[in-house]
């Protein structure tokens, strides 16, 4: 308990024991020990008997004084550290040197830790001593741990690893949230809100202003992204940089070549749109990558691979296509669209670039612009033509029927091209948002075969299930149910457990809207196999409980909770060339 006192020339219990063992007059020896080791204040000796008269033990008095002095000393250390005295670090190092032998004494330890926390550079010998003792390491300040971590990557990795795992678990939990809605989905939180998450704040604190630790975390993220292909690591890479930006940590932001690009992109993500001015800024950063610094493209591609960035880019592409349609212009004639496609392509190619270590922008297949996007536009034209046809008087109607299959280029590029597939998936979300049942029934079966099974990824399924709540009343039709379930979801649920899970999530919200006879069939089909995970079993159990409750007490039709969120399309005055069915 009193380890370290002899090193400072202060007597401890062992000295008192030896004194009492060898003395002839114990009481005199105790008095002498008290005088030598008590508070060295001459005027105090005459005052101590008054405490005896009041029955106050000497131990209690000394402890009270000790605690008061310790608090004063710790306050003084903090004042010195925050001051502008040129010799402040010298004073703190001197205090640390004198107090460190007592670091294991619980009563003195706070002072030692305060001094080490405020010291600019703790001597390596003392850092090794702290690192070797688990209890000391546990209680030392993060400022001291940073000095230990920067030369011990494995130890830092051990500290960071649980946080990175927690981050991924939280992101995946958000994708499987019980809230199935278009208003509250994975992309709803603002960038600023996301940066207030526990993991990002902890990592930011652990890094502080230490560039070396920041580089280590980035290396961990690159390695894990490479190993798992999990795009949430790309999100964390951007969030971490912007968290340091929020705290104005210029020591790191000024040396990260991706800082200004990420800052500009972050503003676009906040507004869910890349406007012309910011598009030109982003292009300037991409074009400004100098020869010999091509590795920066690896980090830029990770930042663009972040699902929040990708979401913003594709939404901007959809808006851009809408403007082109209103102007009777072709996709290849739009520089803004070409830049958005360039960034989307760079983000989609992040894993390949980091894996191959060939830091070169992937070439965009020009046929995506000349064939695929026109095919998307042709679907819009079909919609527009059909809507106009329906509004004509019966005698003027032709025998035109709504197409049942998508254009061949649309289907082919969904299967063969990653960038086209991403846009195709978002277009399907777009038509669901517009409650365009005809287009949805036409295009949804085309998603069964997509590039790298992207249509069965968690992010798309999370968004699709939320968007389908807007068409909740359509689930009373067998044709619509057949397209959504038989034509898409049930084609892969047996081999992909995540699809099974997302389907059950949606049914928990829409079960009372689904055609009863069709619901009976779905319940049998979706019964979990024995080897499936607990979340799937739990969702299925919840669904069965809801169906049982519905049978016992069916709600009156007028009291059925509506899942229609009231997002009706707004009619906008259009020119002669503007389609009435917006993209």
XYZ file of C-alpha atoms in Angstrom:
583
model
C 0.000 0.000 0.000
C 2.869 2.370 0.772
C 5.193 1.199 -2.013
C 7.587 3.886 -3.196
C 7.885 5.912 0.041
C 11.448 4.729 0.848
C 12.580 5.872 -2.635
C 11.524 9.386 -1.678
C 13.212 9.175 1.733
C 9.920 8.890 3.598
C 9.447 6.322 6.340
C 6.730 3.707 5.995
C 5.192 0.958 8.111
C 8.277 -1.249 7.805
C 10.457 1.543 9.258
C 8.085 1.986 12.211
C 8.085 -1.767 12.824
C 11.890 -1.844 12.823
C 12.041 1.187 15.144
C 9.678 -0.398 17.664
C 11.492 -3.740 17.463
C 14.878 -2.228 18.307
C 13.923 0.517 20.805
C 13.916 0.349 24.602
C 11.229 3.008 25.147
C 8.368 2.463 22.656
C 6.334 5.543 23.651
C 9.266 7.891 23.123
C 10.037 6.149 19.806
C 6.446 6.653 18.633
C 6.547 10.354 19.629
C 9.819 10.782 17.735
C 8.403 8.976 14.649
C 5.346 11.257 14.705
C 7.504 14.404 14.933
C 9.779 13.293 12.088
C 6.997 12.120 9.767
C 4.114 14.431 10.648
C 3.257 17.695 8.939
C 6.420 19.837 9.029
C 4.858 22.963 10.472
C 6.348 24.155 13.829
C 3.240 26.070 14.907
C 1.131 22.942 14.465
C 2.754 21.017 17.317
C 1.218 23.235 19.998
C -2.230 23.064 18.342
C -2.430 19.260 18.077
C -3.211 18.712 21.826
C -6.434 20.755 21.310
C -7.565 18.136 18.788
C -6.802 15.442 21.395
C -9.012 17.263 23.895
C -11.860 17.228 21.349
C -11.428 13.497 20.746
C -10.320 13.949 17.125
C -7.915 11.136 16.130
C -4.615 12.261 14.630
C -5.279 9.957 11.637
C -8.533 11.758 10.845
C -6.801 15.152 11.052
C -3.897 14.101 8.856
C -6.211 12.502 6.279
C -8.305 15.683 6.134
C -5.216 17.817 5.548
C -3.870 15.309 3.037
C -7.079 15.320 0.959
C -7.184 19.125 0.981
C -3.553 19.396 -0.126
C -4.029 16.755 -2.816
C -6.963 18.648 -4.346
C -5.002 21.912 -4.261
C -2.023 20.236 -5.908
C -4.151 18.726 -8.691
C -5.765 22.111 -9.327
C -2.304 23.687 -9.479
C -1.130 21.059 -11.992
C -4.115 21.832 -14.242
C -3.434 25.599 -14.007
C 0.239 25.119 -14.904
C -0.690 22.869 -17.871
C -3.192 25.399 -19.241
C -0.888 28.379 -18.693
C 1.566 29.964 -21.094
C 4.688 29.621 -18.964
C 7.507 28.511 -21.263
C 8.819 26.205 -18.544
C 5.419 24.647 -17.748
C 6.294 21.232 -19.185
C 9.576 21.266 -17.281
C 7.717 21.845 -14.012
C 5.236 19.091 -14.787
C 8.003 16.646 -15.726
C 9.781 17.440 -12.465
C 6.585 16.807 -10.476
C 6.004 13.561 -12.370
C 9.582 12.445 -11.689
C 9.180 13.076 -7.951
C 5.710 11.575 -7.602
C 5.932 8.588 -9.967
C 7.447 6.161 -7.384
C 4.106 6.488 -5.531
C 1.973 5.673 -8.594
C 0.702 2.447 -7.008
C -0.349 4.187 -3.779
C -4.143 4.730 -4.165
C -4.146 8.004 -2.219
C -1.341 9.574 -4.296
C -2.177 7.917 -7.634
C -4.616 10.669 -8.783
C -1.822 13.267 -8.505
C 0.597 11.103 -10.501
C -2.032 10.463 -13.160
C -2.897 14.162 -13.365
C 0.780 15.059 -13.794
C 1.297 12.376 -16.454
C -1.892 13.460 -18.264
C -0.655 17.069 -18.476
C 2.952 16.223 -19.365
C 3.674 16.768 -23.029
C 5.861 13.679 -23.289
C 5.937 11.061 -20.539
C 9.369 9.323 -20.412
C 9.327 5.995 -22.245
C 10.452 4.079 -19.143
C 7.386 5.273 -17.236
C 5.075 4.473 -20.183
C 6.423 0.903 -20.258
C 5.887 0.623 -16.482
C 2.236 1.721 -16.863
C 1.691 -0.546 -19.863
C 3.054 -3.569 -17.974
C 0.598 -3.092 -15.096
C -3.019 -3.789 -16.169
C -4.540 -1.847 -13.269
C -2.385 1.223 -13.890
C -3.036 1.078 -17.639
C -6.751 0.858 -16.990
C -6.903 4.018 -14.835
C -4.430 6.193 -16.749
C -5.821 9.062 -18.823
C -6.424 8.757 -22.559
C -3.722 11.423 -23.089
C -1.176 8.992 -21.609
C -2.622 6.017 -23.471
C -2.154 7.875 -26.748
C 1.571 8.058 -26.057
C 1.591 4.314 -25.357
C -0.542 3.434 -28.390
C 1.448 5.359 -30.967
C 4.352 2.950 -30.549
C 2.224 -0.151 -29.907
C -0.065 -0.721 -32.870
C -1.170 -4.166 -31.632
C -2.307 -2.766 -28.277
C -4.111 0.114 -29.997
C -5.743 -2.414 -32.319
C -6.999 -4.372 -29.289
C -8.597 -1.168 -27.946
C -10.131 -0.109 -31.272
C -11.347 -3.526 -32.458
C -14.382 -3.810 -30.113
C -15.485 -0.319 -31.149
C -15.315 -1.179 -34.854
C -17.329 -4.362 -34.228
C -19.892 -2.362 -32.246
C -20.185 0.142 -35.104
C -20.933 -2.585 -37.670
C -23.460 -4.233 -35.346
C -25.253 -0.900 -34.892
C -25.373 -0.205 -38.648
C -26.718 -3.665 -39.420
C -29.267 -3.378 -36.614
C -30.483 -0.108 -38.201
C -31.022 -1.917 -41.514
C -33.156 -4.544 -39.771
C -35.011 -1.990 -37.653
C -38.575 -2.832 -36.730
C -39.593 0.570 -38.126
C -40.555 -0.059 -41.764
C -41.217 3.374 -43.212
C -40.182 5.698 -45.994
C -39.977 8.612 -43.545
C -37.720 6.943 -40.980
C -35.193 4.824 -42.778
C -31.469 4.068 -42.712
C -30.622 7.331 -44.503
C -32.844 9.600 -42.377
C -30.285 10.751 -39.726
C -28.267 13.807 -40.747
C -24.458 13.534 -40.985
C -24.099 15.672 -37.838
C -26.442 13.367 -35.903
C -24.572 10.265 -37.059
C -21.277 11.764 -35.868
C -22.699 11.990 -32.354
C -22.781 8.192 -32.172
C -20.916 6.539 -29.294
C -18.301 4.801 -31.439
C -17.361 7.872 -33.500
C -17.068 10.030 -30.365
C -14.910 7.433 -28.592
C -12.595 6.993 -31.573
C -12.295 10.759 -31.942
C -11.333 11.034 -28.274
C -8.832 8.187 -28.543
C -7.138 9.815 -31.540
C -7.111 13.376 -30.172
C -4.634 15.360 -32.286
C -2.342 12.409 -32.885
C -1.795 11.970 -36.641
C -0.057 8.633 -36.131
C -3.103 7.150 -34.345
C -5.430 8.578 -36.999
C -3.371 6.874 -39.715
C -3.529 3.604 -37.750
C -7.338 3.754 -37.560
C -7.549 4.458 -41.304
C -5.315 1.459 -41.955
C -7.549 -0.726 -39.762
C -10.595 0.472 -41.747
C -8.951 -0.206 -45.120
C -7.877 -3.677 -44.001
C -11.311 -4.583 -42.639
C -13.060 -3.217 -45.728
C -10.736 -5.302 -47.877
C -11.322 -8.409 -45.761
C -15.104 -8.138 -45.429
C -16.286 -5.865 -48.301
C -18.511 -4.252 -45.671
C -19.285 -0.719 -46.903
C -20.077 0.528 -43.378
C -16.307 0.817 -42.819
C -16.320 3.429 -45.610
C -19.021 5.354 -43.741
C -16.921 5.327 -40.579
C -13.879 6.556 -42.511
C -15.828 9.675 -43.600
C -17.608 10.170 -40.256
C -14.345 10.029 -38.324
C -12.711 12.689 -40.506
C -15.747 14.962 -40.251
C -15.939 14.454 -36.477
C -12.354 15.733 -36.218
C -13.353 18.571 -38.560
C -16.233 19.510 -36.224
C -13.739 19.753 -33.348
C -11.415 21.870 -35.518
C -8.498 19.424 -35.131
C -6.387 21.161 -37.777
C -3.363 18.980 -36.940
C -5.157 16.083 -38.679
C -7.540 17.809 -41.098
C -4.735 19.812 -42.682
C -2.709 16.684 -43.499
C -5.551 14.436 -44.712
C -5.688 15.046 -48.481
C -9.336 13.930 -48.502
C -10.490 16.565 -46.000
C -11.866 19.258 -48.336
C -13.440 16.689 -50.664
C -15.149 14.945 -47.715
C -16.275 18.278 -46.270
C -17.880 19.293 -49.567
C -19.484 15.871 -50.036
C -20.768 15.973 -46.447
C -22.698 19.160 -47.274
C -24.224 17.392 -50.294
C -25.210 14.378 -48.161
C -26.864 16.727 -45.673
C -29.018 18.169 -48.469
C -29.365 14.811 -50.290
C -28.363 16.513 -53.532
C -25.186 17.514 -55.393
C -25.840 20.960 -56.864
C -23.881 22.434 -59.791
C -21.544 24.538 -57.661
C -20.559 21.698 -55.354
C -20.282 19.333 -58.325
C -17.620 21.622 -59.801
C -15.804 21.765 -56.442
C -15.789 17.969 -56.190
C -14.569 17.696 -59.778
C -11.753 20.123 -58.964
C -10.593 17.870 -56.112
C -10.690 14.767 -58.330
C -8.858 16.482 -61.179
C -6.369 17.954 -58.712
C -4.889 14.583 -57.695
C -1.254 15.062 -58.644
C 1.044 12.598 -60.325
C 2.782 10.513 -57.689
C -0.101 10.974 -55.245
C -2.538 8.596 -56.934
C -2.934 6.644 -53.666
C -5.272 9.429 -52.552
C -7.775 7.971 -55.031
C -7.970 4.879 -52.826
C -9.233 6.931 -49.886
C -11.465 9.092 -52.085
C -13.019 5.938 -53.517
C -13.708 4.666 -49.964
C -15.408 7.955 -49.094
C -17.543 7.718 -52.254
C -18.308 4.065 -51.468
C -19.991 5.172 -48.225
C -23.696 4.227 -48.694
C -24.733 7.739 -47.617
C -22.553 9.246 -50.367
C -23.786 6.693 -52.900
C -27.402 7.417 -51.930
C -26.839 11.138 -52.500
C -25.127 10.606 -55.859
C -27.868 8.344 -57.253
C -30.683 10.600 -56.008
C -28.893 13.470 -57.771
C -28.631 11.381 -60.949
C -32.388 10.685 -60.835
C -33.092 14.400 -60.442
C -30.678 15.181 -63.260
C -32.451 12.729 -65.582
C -35.763 14.365 -64.744
C -34.364 17.751 -65.794
C -32.989 16.257 -69.021
C -36.410 14.832 -69.859
C -38.044 18.211 -69.360
C -35.471 19.740 -71.724
C -35.675 16.976 -74.344
C -31.927 16.469 -73.838
C -29.812 13.314 -73.891
C -27.807 12.023 -70.869
C -24.486 12.330 -72.722
C -25.087 16.074 -73.181
C -25.034 16.774 -69.425
C -21.581 17.480 -67.859
C -23.141 17.386 -64.350
C -24.580 13.919 -65.013
C -21.249 12.677 -66.356
C -19.482 13.893 -63.200
C -22.050 12.183 -60.944
C -21.551 8.947 -62.895
C -17.780 9.369 -62.615
C -17.999 9.672 -58.805
C -20.481 6.806 -58.541
C -18.156 4.640 -60.618
C -15.164 5.595 -58.455
C -17.078 4.692 -55.289
C -18.389 1.415 -56.712
C -14.824 0.456 -57.673
C -13.315 1.181 -54.224
C -12.789 -2.428 -53.183
C -11.155 -3.397 -56.498
C -8.838 -0.388 -56.380
C -7.642 -1.010 -52.814
C -7.343 -4.744 -53.432
C -5.312 -4.376 -56.630
C -3.362 -1.328 -55.373
C -3.774 0.107 -58.882
C -4.824 3.656 -58.085
C -6.501 4.708 -61.290
C -10.065 5.856 -61.870
C -12.165 3.062 -63.400
C -13.382 3.782 -66.911
C -17.111 4.302 -67.139
C -18.731 2.105 -69.771
C -20.088 4.701 -72.218
C -22.946 2.368 -73.147
C -24.333 2.995 -69.659
C -24.873 6.574 -70.850
C -25.832 5.826 -74.468
C -27.968 2.699 -73.934
C -28.928 2.073 -70.303
C -30.033 5.582 -69.292
C -32.073 6.025 -72.506
C -33.733 2.680 -71.635
C -34.658 4.138 -68.228
C -36.038 7.211 -69.980
C -38.049 5.034 -72.331
C -39.788 3.493 -69.292
C -40.769 7.016 -68.228
C -42.085 7.719 -71.731
C -44.122 4.493 -71.617
C -45.618 5.636 -68.303
C -46.418 9.044 -69.688
C -47.990 7.610 -72.846
C -50.120 5.166 -70.847
C -51.313 7.890 -68.439
C -52.297 10.173 -71.329
C -54.015 7.224 -73.058
C -56.090 6.490 -69.950
C -57.320 10.075 -69.823
C -58.617 10.063 -73.423
C -62.336 9.555 -74.144
C -63.205 5.942 -74.994
C -63.715 6.661 -78.676
C -60.184 8.118 -78.945
C -58.398 5.320 -77.077
C -56.170 3.011 -79.079
C -55.561 -0.669 -78.376
C -52.338 0.274 -76.559
C -51.583 -1.864 -73.491
C -49.043 -1.182 -70.797
C -45.759 -3.073 -71.516
C -45.275 -6.095 -69.259
C -41.501 -6.418 -69.586
C -38.696 -3.839 -69.298
C -36.485 -2.824 -72.246
C -33.805 -5.431 -72.978
C -30.988 -2.897 -72.341
C -32.411 -2.167 -68.881
C -32.391 -5.822 -67.901
C -28.995 -6.597 -69.459
C -27.157 -3.731 -67.785
C -28.668 -4.575 -64.404
C -26.886 -7.907 -64.694
C -23.623 -6.798 -66.273
C -22.733 -3.362 -64.928
C -22.318 -2.349 -61.309
C -22.986 1.386 -61.838
C -26.033 0.750 -64.031
C -27.371 -1.737 -61.484
C -27.120 0.827 -58.676
C -29.069 3.360 -60.741
C -31.617 0.735 -61.792
C -32.307 -0.203 -58.173
C -32.824 3.422 -57.204
C -35.131 3.943 -60.158
C -37.306 1.094 -58.841
C -37.362 2.836 -55.438
C -38.286 6.060 -57.207
C -41.313 4.573 -58.965
C -42.416 2.930 -55.696
C -42.236 6.348 -54.029
C -44.503 7.697 -56.787
C -46.910 4.759 -56.155
C -46.473 3.749 -59.790
C -47.890 0.232 -59.530
C -47.714 -0.484 -63.278
C -43.986 0.349 -63.564
C -43.214 -1.522 -60.352
C -44.955 -4.688 -61.576
C -43.076 -4.361 -64.842
C -39.568 -3.820 -63.390
C -39.475 -5.691 -60.070
C -39.098 -9.193 -61.620
C -36.070 -7.881 -63.557
C -34.258 -7.490 -60.211
C -34.076 -11.248 -59.610
C -30.817 -11.327 -61.566
C -28.609 -8.324 -60.858
C -24.888 -7.607 -60.754
C -23.399 -9.398 -57.731
C -26.977 -9.907 -56.387
C -27.125 -6.223 -55.433
C -30.943 -6.284 -55.364
C -30.796 -8.713 -52.447
C -28.417 -6.554 -50.396
C -29.615 -5.276 -47.042
C -29.555 -1.590 -47.928
C -31.778 -1.974 -50.996
C -34.185 -4.381 -49.281
C -34.402 -2.050 -46.271
C -35.361 0.840 -48.577
C -37.673 -1.218 -50.794
C -39.708 -2.574 -47.871
C -40.129 0.983 -46.562
C -41.171 2.293 -49.983
C -43.673 -0.539 -50.478
C -45.631 0.670 -47.435
C -46.793 3.518 -49.701
C -48.547 0.899 -51.843
C -50.030 -0.920 -48.855
C -53.563 -1.023 -50.323
C -52.271 -2.752 -53.462
C -51.371 -5.843 -51.405
C -55.052 -6.704 -51.440
C -54.563 -7.674 -55.099
C -53.263 -11.154 -55.905
C -51.469 -9.862 -59.023
C -49.498 -7.304 -57.012
C -48.667 -9.796 -54.246
C -47.543 -12.291 -56.858
C -45.096 -9.783 -58.387
C -43.656 -8.621 -55.048
C -43.369 -12.025 -53.395
C -43.358 -14.795 -56.054
C -41.722 -12.590 -58.675
C -38.982 -11.185 -56.449
C -38.607 -11.775 -52.700
C -39.415 -15.486 -52.586
C -37.020 -16.268 -55.444
C -34.052 -16.129 -53.064
C -35.308 -16.136 -49.461
C -34.427 -19.840 -49.020
C -30.760 -19.275 -49.884
C -30.416 -15.745 -48.455
C -31.492 -15.454 -44.847
C -31.395 -11.654 -44.956
C -34.137 -11.700 -47.636
C -36.229 -13.963 -45.393
C -35.738 -11.503 -42.562
C -36.641 -8.386 -44.578
C -39.755 -10.117 -45.959
C -40.940 -10.913 -42.427
C -40.175 -7.331 -41.310
C -42.433 -5.992 -44.049
C -45.225 -8.474 -43.362
C -45.257 -7.486 -39.691
C -46.392 -4.068 -40.902
C -48.531 -5.070 -43.874
C -50.072 -8.417 -42.827
C -53.536 -6.891 -42.404
C -53.352 -5.463 -45.941
C -52.275 -8.657 -47.692
C -54.980 -10.719 -49.371
C -55.960 -13.301 -46.660
C -55.723 -16.325 -48.956
C -52.303 -15.184 -50.117
C -51.226 -14.525 -46.516
C -52.023 -18.142 -45.606
C -49.726 -19.330 -48.355
C -46.964 -16.904 -47.280
C -47.111 -18.082 -43.663
C -46.448 -21.680 -44.767
C -43.696 -20.694 -47.200
C -41.889 -18.414 -44.756
C -41.847 -20.836 -41.821
C -38.196 -20.780 -40.635
C -36.113 -23.945 -41.076
C -34.550 -25.441 -37.924
C -31.038 -24.199 -38.712
C -31.972 -20.537 -39.227
C -30.933 -17.691 -36.911
C -32.836 -16.451 -33.864
C -33.831 -13.059 -35.400
C -35.721 -14.867 -38.205
C -37.476 -17.156 -35.713
C -38.384 -14.165 -33.511
C -39.842 -12.228 -36.451
C -41.866 -15.237 -37.562
C -43.183 -15.743 -34.000
C -44.193 -12.058 -33.822
C -45.981 -12.363 -37.163
C -47.903 -15.451 -36.016
C -48.907 -13.687 -32.791
C -50.202 -10.701 -34.764
C -52.197 -12.944 -37.101
C -53.709 -14.814 -34.151
C -54.662 -11.550 -32.472
C -56.212 -10.352 -35.731
C -58.339 -13.524 -35.991
C -59.629 -13.141 -32.436
C -60.458 -9.467 -32.734
C -60.603 -8.235 -36.319
C -60.619 -4.415 -36.340
C -63.468 -2.633 -38.107
C -62.442 -1.512 -41.623
C -62.645 2.177 -40.759
C -60.306 1.715 -37.765
C -57.620 -0.160 -39.622
C -54.385 1.803 -39.150
C -53.412 3.238 -42.508
C -49.836 2.811 -43.633
C -50.363 5.313 -46.412
C -48.136 8.197 -45.321
C -49.940 10.773 -47.398
C -47.023 11.590 -49.691
C -49.197 12.321 -52.710
C -47.416 13.627 -55.819
C -47.742 17.349 -56.252
C -48.987 18.510 -59.654
C -46.555 21.010 -61.132
C -47.358 23.221 -64.136
C -45.526 21.760 -67.095
C -44.461 22.871 -70.509
C -45.503 21.011 -73.635
C -42.331 18.936 -73.534
C -42.511 18.101 -69.823
C -43.954 14.655 -68.968
C -46.800 14.711 -66.456
C -45.448 11.617 -64.741
C -42.220 12.808 -63.075
C -39.178 10.578 -63.072
